[in-house]
Amino acid sequence: MGYEISLTGRTVLIIGASSGLGKRFAKACVTAGARVALAARRTDRLEALVQEITAAGGTAAAVAMDVLDEASVKAAFDAAEANLGPIDTVIANAGISRAGPVVDLPIEAFDATVAVNLRGAFLTAREAGKRMIAGGSRDTGRGRVVLIASIAAQVPLSGLVAYCASKAGVQMMGRALAREWVTKGVNVNMICPGYIETEINAEWFQSEGGKRQVQSFPRKRLMHESDLDAMVLYLCSDASRAITGSVFNIDDGQVG
Ligand code: NAP
């Protein structure tokens, strides 16, 4: 007897789909049957991914979104819905990291990290919830918001003070949103991934320090993007109807 998670009939908006994890989530959602709207600032990359998905028989649209800009977030939802119809599922995945010793960290780096990772996730989730509730999620119970936090929300990481603070904020914000929307049919859940090599950290993991860090992990390896697929699809699907306000660490035992 098998069990398959289906996103057939869902329309998923993925923010930060121009690279790394977001690109992977987009492909996984399409494979599970969803229509996908791909959002980020680098629209040339989004258009290339739309081409790839449509050539393989999927349905996708690219929309420009800068999560620093409230009007851009709203406009991106408008464009996505104009192309694909109402959005019932959102993966808030845009993120940046500004690493360095805190005594040398410019306030601009702290502000930028919090603005993209926390404020950006707030603007995204607020727009998502507003539209899902107005669209009748209270009756269908099908609204889904997945916030991509990090193990940095759980453990203090030296050199990543701003990033840790922003991701811890995302985690608690999501729990509070879940509480606020629990009777409105919008489930909000958080995934805290361990280290996966993408553009956000490639330079570090190709350095000697990064290679030493990988050797310090119990399994002496980085994770693969595909390690998040099943959890993302589950949290986006009807199967997760009873899960809201939950935080899922997927870290290959990297932080214990
Ligand atoms: P990535 O390849 O650098 O992707 C980051 C994405 O965020 C890009 O698509 C980027 O798109 C988007 N983004 C950045 N600023 C944005 C803005 N102002 N408006 C809209 N989109 C913006 O890194 P990644 O590893 O896939 O990161 C994805 C998420 O996973 C992040 O939230 C990150 O913190 C989290 N995470 C990653 C790891 C890891 O080890 N890789 C671990 C835990 C958590 P544009 O530049 O085109 O706008």
mmCIF file of C-alpha atoms and ligand atoms in Angstrom:
data_model
loop_
_atom_site.group_PDB
_atom_site.id
_atom_site.type_symbol
_atom_site.label_atom_id
_atom_site.label_comp_id
_atom_site.label_asym_id
_atom_site.label_seq_id
_atom_site.Cartn_x
_atom_site.Cartn_y
_atom_site.Cartn_z
ATOM 1 C CA MET A 1 0.000 0.000 0.000
ATOM 2 C CA GLY A 2 1.453 3.372 -0.989
ATOM 3 C CA TYR A 3 0.792 6.914 0.125
ATOM 4 C CA GLU A 4 1.373 9.864 -2.135
ATOM 5 C CA ILE A 5 1.103 13.535 -1.328
ATOM 6 C CA SER A 6 -0.772 15.421 -4.012
ATOM 7 C CA LEU A 7 -0.915 19.157 -4.633
ATOM 8 C CA THR A 8 -3.258 18.740 -7.589
ATOM 9 C CA GLY A 9 -5.672 21.670 -7.685
ATOM 10 C CA ARG A 10 -3.402 23.892 -5.607
ATOM 11 C CA THR A 11 -1.773 27.120 -6.707
ATOM 12 C CA VAL A 12 1.482 27.716 -4.867
ATOM 13 C CA LEU A 13 3.383 31.011 -4.726
ATOM 14 C CA ILE A 14 7.059 30.471 -3.942
ATOM 15 C CA ILE A 15 9.130 33.495 -2.974
ATOM 16 C CA GLY A 16 12.863 33.253 -3.615
ATOM 17 C CA ALA A 17 12.351 30.808 -6.492
ATOM 18 C CA SER A 18 15.230 32.213 -8.546
ATOM 19 C CA SER A 19 17.840 29.949 -6.950
ATOM 20 C CA GLY A 20 18.648 27.340 -4.334
ATOM 21 C CA LEU A 21 15.906 25.931 -2.161
ATOM 22 C CA GLY A 22 13.078 27.969 -3.669
ATOM 23 C CA LYS A 23 13.861 26.676 -7.144
ATOM 24 C CA ARG A 24 13.846 23.152 -5.785
ATOM 25 C CA PHE A 25 10.511 23.708 -3.957
ATOM 26 C CA ALA A 26 8.981 24.972 -7.204
ATOM 27 C CA LYS A 27 9.971 21.840 -9.089
ATOM 28 C CA ALA A 28 8.795 19.578 -6.260
ATOM 29 C CA CYS A 29 5.398 21.324 -6.129
ATOM 30 C CA VAL A 30 4.946 20.966 -9.893
ATOM 31 C CA THR A 31 5.848 17.278 -9.713
ATOM 32 C CA ALA A 32 3.172 16.898 -7.031
ATOM 33 C CA GLY A 33 0.584 18.451 -9.377
ATOM 34 C CA ALA A 34 0.488 22.136 -8.370
ATOM 35 C CA ARG A 35 0.435 25.233 -10.524
ATOM 36 C CA VAL A 36 3.248 27.491 -9.354
ATOM 37 C CA ALA A 37 3.900 31.220 -9.293
ATOM 38 C CA LEU A 38 7.600 31.982 -8.999
ATOM 39 C CA ALA A 39 8.640 35.204 -7.259
ATOM 40 C CA ALA A 40 11.961 36.982 -6.729
ATOM 41 C CA ARG A 41 13.852 40.036 -7.987
ATOM 42 C CA ARG A 42 15.881 38.240 -10.700
ATOM 43 C CA THR A 43 13.028 37.663 -13.137
ATOM 44 C CA ASP A 44 15.323 36.434 -15.926
ATOM 45 C CA ARG A 45 16.046 33.371 -13.811
ATOM 46 C CA LEU A 46 12.357 32.927 -13.010
ATOM 47 C CA GLU A 47 11.480 33.085 -16.707
ATOM 48 C CA ALA A 48 14.050 30.379 -17.439
ATOM 49 C CA LEU A 49 12.496 28.161 -14.771
ATOM 50 C CA VAL A 50 9.007 28.816 -16.161
ATOM 51 C CA GLN A 51 10.286 27.660 -19.564
ATOM 52 C CA GLU A 52 11.732 24.508 -18.036
ATOM 53 C CA ILE A 53 8.520 23.701 -16.137
ATOM 54 C CA THR A 54 6.172 24.398 -19.031
ATOM 55 C CA ALA A 55 8.356 22.422 -21.458
ATOM 56 C CA ALA A 56 7.876 19.455 -19.124
ATOM 57 C CA GLY A 57 4.079 19.919 -19.144
ATOM 58 C CA GLY A 58 3.663 21.914 -15.912
ATOM 59 C CA THR A 59 1.975 25.264 -15.318
ATOM 60 C CA ALA A 60 4.046 28.161 -14.007
ATOM 61 C CA ALA A 61 4.216 31.953 -14.072
ATOM 62 C CA ALA A 62 6.993 34.342 -13.092
ATOM 63 C CA VAL A 63 6.290 37.454 -11.019
ATOM 64 C CA ALA A 64 8.672 40.158 -9.857
ATOM 65 C CA MET A 65 8.738 40.616 -6.093
ATOM 66 C CA ASP A 66 11.041 42.495 -3.749
ATOM 67 C CA VAL A 67 10.057 41.579 -0.195
ATOM 68 C CA LEU A 68 11.610 44.846 1.030
ATOM 69 C CA ASP A 69 8.819 46.742 -0.702
ATOM 70 C CA GLU A 70 5.232 46.405 0.556
ATOM 71 C CA ALA A 71 3.770 47.567 -2.774
ATOM 72 C CA SER A 72 5.889 45.045 -4.678
ATOM 73 C CA VAL A 73 4.627 42.194 -2.496
ATOM 74 C CA LYS A 74 1.023 43.165 -3.176
ATOM 75 C CA ALA A 75 1.669 43.643 -6.907
ATOM 76 C CA ALA A 76 3.293 40.208 -7.121
ATOM 77 C CA PHE A 77 0.266 38.524 -5.555
ATOM 78 C CA ASP A 78 -1.972 40.456 -7.977
ATOM 79 C CA ALA A 79 0.134 39.337 -10.958
ATOM 80 C CA ALA A 80 0.252 35.722 -9.775
ATOM 81 C CA GLU A 81 -3.521 35.605 -9.282
ATOM 82 C CA ALA A 82 -4.145 37.288 -12.648
ATOM 83 C CA ASN A 83 -2.108 34.510 -14.291
ATOM 84 C CA LEU A 84 -3.068 31.445 -12.304
ATOM 85 C CA GLY A 85 -6.140 32.235 -10.171
ATOM 86 C CA PRO A 86 -6.395 32.415 -6.372
ATOM 87 C CA ILE A 87 -3.278 31.473 -4.415
ATOM 88 C CA ASP A 88 -4.069 28.926 -1.690
ATOM 89 C CA THR A 89 -0.492 28.058 -0.717
ATOM 90 C CA VAL A 90 2.545 30.254 -0.084
ATOM 91 C CA ILE A 91 6.144 29.314 0.650
ATOM 92 C CA ALA A 92 7.955 32.330 2.154
ATOM 93 C CA ASN A 93 11.554 31.470 1.408
ATOM 94 C CA ALA A 94 13.349 34.735 0.523
ATOM 95 C CA GLY A 95 16.439 35.123 2.652
ATOM 96 C CA ILE A 96 19.879 36.678 2.931
ATOM 97 C CA SER A 97 22.776 36.285 5.311
ATOM 98 C CA ARG A 98 25.341 38.899 6.368
ATOM 99 C CA ALA A 99 28.025 37.063 8.313
ATOM 100 C CA GLY A 100 30.837 38.518 10.401
ATOM 101 C CA PRO A 101 31.955 39.350 13.926
ATOM 102 C CA VAL A 102 29.313 41.524 15.520
ATOM 103 C CA VAL A 103 31.793 44.203 16.647
ATOM 104 C CA ASP A 104 32.553 44.853 12.969
ATOM 105 C CA LEU A 105 29.024 44.396 11.644
ATOM 106 C CA PRO A 106 27.606 47.595 10.132
ATOM 107 C CA ILE A 107 24.096 48.387 11.271
ATOM 108 C CA GLU A 108 23.099 48.323 7.591
ATOM 109 C CA ALA A 109 23.910 44.606 7.521
ATOM 110 C CA PHE A 110 21.757 43.938 10.576
ATOM 111 C CA ASP A 111 18.900 46.043 9.174
ATOM 112 C CA ALA A 112 19.069 44.384 5.748
ATOM 113 C CA THR A 113 19.008 40.891 7.244
ATOM 114 C CA VAL A 114 15.998 41.611 9.428
ATOM 115 C CA ALA A 115 14.261 43.499 6.613
ATOM 116 C CA VAL A 116 14.444 40.611 4.147
ATOM 117 C CA ASN A 117 14.212 37.614 6.451
ATOM 118 C CA LEU A 118 11.700 38.792 9.075
ATOM 119 C CA ARG A 119 9.894 41.884 7.774
ATOM 120 C CA GLY A 120 9.779 40.335 4.288
ATOM 121 C CA ALA A 121 8.261 37.131 5.668
ATOM 122 C CA PHE A 122 5.720 39.245 7.568
ATOM 123 C CA LEU A 123 4.669 41.194 4.468
ATOM 124 C CA THR A 124 4.427 37.959 2.497
ATOM 125 C CA ALA A 125 2.442 36.054 5.119
ATOM 126 C CA ARG A 126 0.129 39.005 5.770
ATOM 127 C CA GLU A 127 -0.742 39.334 2.083
ATOM 128 C CA ALA A 128 -1.196 35.569 1.819
ATOM 129 C CA GLY A 129 -3.473 35.319 4.846
ATOM 130 C CA LYS A 130 -5.536 38.348 3.847
ATOM 131 C CA ARG A 131 -6.275 36.867 0.428
ATOM 132 C CA MET A 132 -6.850 33.304 1.629
ATOM 133 C CA ILE A 133 -9.307 34.451 4.299
ATOM 134 C CA ALA A 134 -11.143 36.743 1.849
ATOM 135 C CA GLY A 135 -11.267 33.820 -0.590
ATOM 136 C CA GLY A 136 -13.095 31.563 1.871
ATOM 137 C CA SER A 137 -10.377 29.575 3.643
ATOM 138 C CA ARG A 138 -12.522 29.513 6.780
ATOM 139 C CA ASP A 139 -14.893 27.168 4.923
ATOM 140 C CA THR A 140 -12.371 25.139 2.941
ATOM 141 C CA GLY A 141 -9.591 24.902 5.560
ATOM 142 C CA ARG A 142 -7.132 24.812 2.665
ATOM 143 C CA GLY A 143 -4.969 27.883 3.276
ATOM 144 C CA ARG A 144 -1.299 27.005 3.735
ATOM 145 C CA VAL A 145 1.651 29.232 4.589
ATOM 146 C CA VAL A 146 5.089 27.676 5.013
ATOM 147 C CA LEU A 147 7.847 29.884 6.413
ATOM 148 C CA ILE A 148 11.438 28.828 5.772
ATOM 149 C CA ALA A 149 13.325 29.627 8.977
ATOM 150 C CA SER A 150 16.620 27.871 9.819
ATOM 151 C CA ILE A 151 18.392 25.891 12.499
ATOM 152 C CA ALA A 152 19.782 29.357 13.255
ATOM 153 C CA ALA A 153 16.405 29.996 14.876
ATOM 154 C CA GLN A 154 17.161 27.221 17.358
ATOM 155 C CA VAL A 155 20.874 27.365 18.107
ATOM 156 C CA PRO A 156 23.193 30.335 18.578
ATOM 157 C CA LEU A 157 25.704 30.526 15.721
ATOM 158 C CA SER A 158 28.831 32.622 16.101
ATOM 159 C CA GLY A 159 29.271 35.164 13.295
ATOM 160 C CA LEU A 160 25.599 34.972 12.365
ATOM 161 C CA VAL A 161 23.995 37.131 15.051
ATOM 162 C CA ALA A 162 21.695 39.090 12.725
ATOM 163 C CA TYR A 163 20.695 35.967 10.819
ATOM 164 C CA CYS A 164 19.951 34.032 14.043
ATOM 165 C CA ALA A 165 17.860 36.907 15.401
ATOM 166 C CA SER A 166 15.889 37.232 12.164
ATOM 167 C CA LYS A 167 15.153 33.513 11.877
ATOM 168 C CA ALA A 168 14.164 33.176 15.548
ATOM 169 C CA GLY A 169 11.759 36.032 14.832
ATOM 170 C CA VAL A 170 10.344 34.174 11.835
ATOM 171 C CA GLN A 171 9.740 31.100 13.954
ATOM 172 C CA MET A 172 7.799 32.914 16.688
ATOM 173 C CA MET A 173 5.998 35.141 14.212
ATOM 174 C CA GLY A 174 4.752 32.019 12.440
ATOM 175 C CA ARG A 175 3.541 30.462 15.682
ATOM 176 C CA ALA A 176 1.651 33.638 16.534
ATOM 177 C CA LEU A 177 0.164 33.877 13.024
ATOM 178 C CA ALA A 178 -0.975 30.275 13.283
ATOM 179 C CA ARG A 179 -2.753 31.090 16.543
ATOM 180 C CA GLU A 180 -4.393 34.171 15.031
ATOM 181 C CA TRP A 181 -5.605 32.282 11.947
ATOM 182 C CA VAL A 182 -6.462 28.950 13.561
ATOM 183 C CA THR A 183 -10.212 29.458 13.072
ATOM 184 C CA LYS A 184 -9.761 31.011 9.635
ATOM 185 C CA GLY A 185 -8.566 27.952 7.752
ATOM 186 C CA VAL A 186 -4.997 29.117 7.208
ATOM 187 C CA ASN A 187 -2.298 26.817 8.581
ATOM 188 C CA VAL A 188 1.129 28.353 9.209
ATOM 189 C CA ASN A 189 4.134 26.111 9.745
ATOM 190 C CA MET A 190 7.877 26.562 9.843
ATOM 191 C CA ILE A 191 10.733 24.480 8.448
ATOM 192 C CA CYS A 192 14.196 24.910 9.965
ATOM 193 C CA PRO A 193 16.706 23.413 7.518
ATOM 194 C CA GLY A 194 20.277 22.534 8.344
ATOM 195 C CA TYR A 195 23.136 23.466 6.011
ATOM 196 C CA ILE A 196 22.622 22.897 2.280
ATOM 197 C CA GLU A 197 25.065 24.390 -0.216
ATOM 198 C CA THR A 198 23.385 27.147 -2.231
ATOM 199 C CA GLU A 199 24.312 30.670 -3.329
ATOM 200 C CA ILE A 200 23.732 31.946 0.204
ATOM 201 C CA ASN A 201 26.701 30.002 1.598
ATOM 202 C CA ALA A 202 28.645 28.488 -1.348
ATOM 203 C CA GLU A 203 31.668 30.704 -0.796
ATOM 204 C CA TRP A 204 31.895 29.590 2.843
ATOM 205 C CA PHE A 205 31.515 25.885 2.158
ATOM 206 C CA GLN A 206 34.172 26.043 -0.564
ATOM 207 C CA SER A 207 36.613 27.642 1.905
ATOM 208 C CA GLU A 208 38.890 25.699 4.278
ATOM 209 C CA GLY A 209 36.813 26.887 7.259
ATOM 210 C CA GLY A 210 33.644 25.649 5.625
ATOM 211 C CA LYS A 211 35.175 22.271 4.811
ATOM 212 C CA ARG A 212 36.266 21.932 8.459
ATOM 213 C CA GLN A 213 32.746 22.773 9.589
ATOM 214 C CA VAL A 214 31.309 19.986 7.424
ATOM 215 C CA GLN A 215 33.791 17.547 8.998
ATOM 216 C CA SER A 216 32.485 18.616 12.427
ATOM 217 C CA PHE A 217 28.952 17.449 11.584
ATOM 218 C CA PRO A 218 28.121 13.933 12.909
ATOM 219 C CA ARG A 219 27.590 12.655 9.357
ATOM 220 C CA LYS A 220 30.402 14.766 7.912
ATOM 221 C CA ARG A 221 28.243 15.986 5.079
ATOM 222 C CA LEU A 222 25.986 18.791 3.924
ATOM 223 C CA MET A 223 22.346 18.080 3.266
ATOM 224 C CA HIS A 224 20.845 17.976 -0.217
ATOM 225 C CA GLU A 225 18.025 20.266 -1.364
ATOM 226 C CA SER A 226 15.854 17.191 -1.944
ATOM 227 C CA ASP A 227 15.993 16.400 1.787
ATOM 228 C CA LEU A 228 13.282 19.041 2.316
ATOM 229 C CA ASP A 229 10.903 17.899 -0.453
ATOM 230 C CA ALA A 230 8.632 15.606 1.538
ATOM 231 C CA MET A 231 8.119 18.043 4.412
ATOM 232 C CA VAL A 232 7.452 20.987 2.121
ATOM 233 C CA LEU A 233 4.915 19.024 0.090
ATOM 234 C CA TYR A 234 3.248 17.670 3.219
ATOM 235 C CA LEU A 235 2.857 21.129 4.759
ATOM 236 C CA CYS A 236 1.456 22.493 1.477
ATOM 237 C CA SER A 237 -1.063 19.687 1.086
ATOM 238 C CA ASP A 238 -4.528 18.838 2.389
ATOM 239 C CA ALA A 239 -2.874 16.030 4.385
ATOM 240 C CA SER A 240 -1.519 18.570 6.890
ATOM 241 C CA ARG A 241 -4.990 19.905 7.816
ATOM 242 C CA ALA A 242 -4.386 19.351 11.557
ATOM 243 C CA ILE A 243 -0.885 20.845 11.643
ATOM 244 C CA THR A 244 -0.481 24.537 12.370
ATOM 245 C CA GLY A 245 2.002 26.557 14.412
ATOM 246 C CA SER A 246 4.505 23.705 14.245
ATOM 247 C CA VAL A 247 8.255 23.971 13.727
ATOM 248 C CA PHE A 248 10.097 21.188 11.928
ATOM 249 C CA ASN A 249 13.876 20.864 12.152
ATOM 250 C CA ILE A 250 15.414 18.987 9.241
ATOM 251 C CA ASP A 251 19.155 19.079 9.860
ATOM 252 C CA ASP A 252 20.712 15.617 9.387
ATOM 253 C CA GLY A 253 21.746 15.833 13.043
ATOM 254 C CA GLN A 254 24.016 18.797 12.267
ATOM 255 C CA VAL A 255 23.107 20.672 15.433
ATOM 256 C CA GLY A 256 21.648 17.872 17.537
HETATM 257 P P1 NAP B 1 19.791 31.464 -2.173
HETATM 258 O O1 NAP B 1 20.113 30.502 -3.255
HETATM 259 O O2 NAP B 1 20.702 32.623 -1.955
HETATM 260 O O3 NAP B 1 18.299 31.955 -2.385
HETATM 261 C C1 NAP B 1 17.779 33.090 -1.744
HETATM 262 C C2 NAP B 1 16.524 33.523 -2.478
HETATM 263 O O4 NAP B 1 15.962 34.649 -1.789
HETATM 264 C C3 NAP B 1 16.802 33.937 -3.905
HETATM 265 O O5 NAP B 1 15.861 33.359 -4.765
HETATM 266 C C4 NAP B 1 16.631 35.447 -3.873
HETATM 267 O O6 NAP B 1 16.094 35.919 -5.105
HETATM 268 C C5 NAP B 1 15.604 35.612 -2.755
HETATM 269 N N1 NAP B 1 15.644 36.962 -2.201
HETATM 270 C C6 NAP B 1 16.675 37.564 -1.549
HETATM 271 N N2 NAP B 1 16.342 38.842 -1.271
HETATM 272 C C7 NAP B 1 15.094 39.035 -1.765
HETATM 273 C C8 NAP B 1 14.216 40.154 -1.818
HETATM 274 N N3 NAP B 1 14.561 41.357 -1.292
HETATM 275 N N4 NAP B 1 12.999 39.997 -2.392
HETATM 276 C C9 NAP B 1 12.648 38.815 -2.936
HETATM 277 N N5 NAP B 1 13.438 37.715 -2.924
HETATM 278 C C10 NAP B 1 14.647 37.850 -2.358
HETATM 279 O O7 NAP B 1 19.741 30.723 -0.756
HETATM 280 P P2 NAP B 1 18.885 29.470 -0.242
HETATM 281 O O8 NAP B 1 19.787 28.630 0.569
HETATM 282 O O9 NAP B 1 18.107 28.853 -1.330
HETATM 283 O O10 NAP B 1 17.922 30.200 0.779
HETATM 284 C C11 NAP B 1 16.513 30.050 0.768
HETATM 285 C C12 NAP B 1 15.983 30.215 2.198
HETATM 286 O O11 NAP B 1 16.430 29.095 2.978
HETATM 287 C C13 NAP B 1 16.494 31.459 2.917
HETATM 288 O O12 NAP B 1 15.456 32.017 3.691
HETATM 289 C C14 NAP B 1 17.585 30.913 3.821
HETATM 290 O O13 NAP B 1 17.792 31.729 4.947
HETATM 291 C C15 NAP B 1 16.977 29.561 4.187
HETATM 292 N N6 NAP B 1 17.930 28.567 4.677
HETATM 293 C C16 NAP B 1 18.958 28.129 3.890
HETATM 294 C C17 NAP B 1 19.828 27.162 4.402
HETATM 295 C C18 NAP B 1 20.983 26.652 3.602
HETATM 296 O O14 NAP B 1 21.863 25.993 4.199
HETATM 297 N N7 NAP B 1 21.042 26.877 2.303
HETATM 298 C C19 NAP B 1 19.637 26.657 5.697
HETATM 299 C C20 NAP B 1 18.592 27.134 6.455
HETATM 300 C C21 NAP B 1 17.717 28.076 5.938
HETATM 301 P P3 NAP B 1 16.527 37.279 -5.861
HETATM 302 O O15 NAP B 1 17.934 37.602 -5.439
HETATM 303 O O16 NAP B 1 16.390 36.923 -7.310
HETATM 304 O O17 NAP B 1 15.530 38.300 -5.416
#
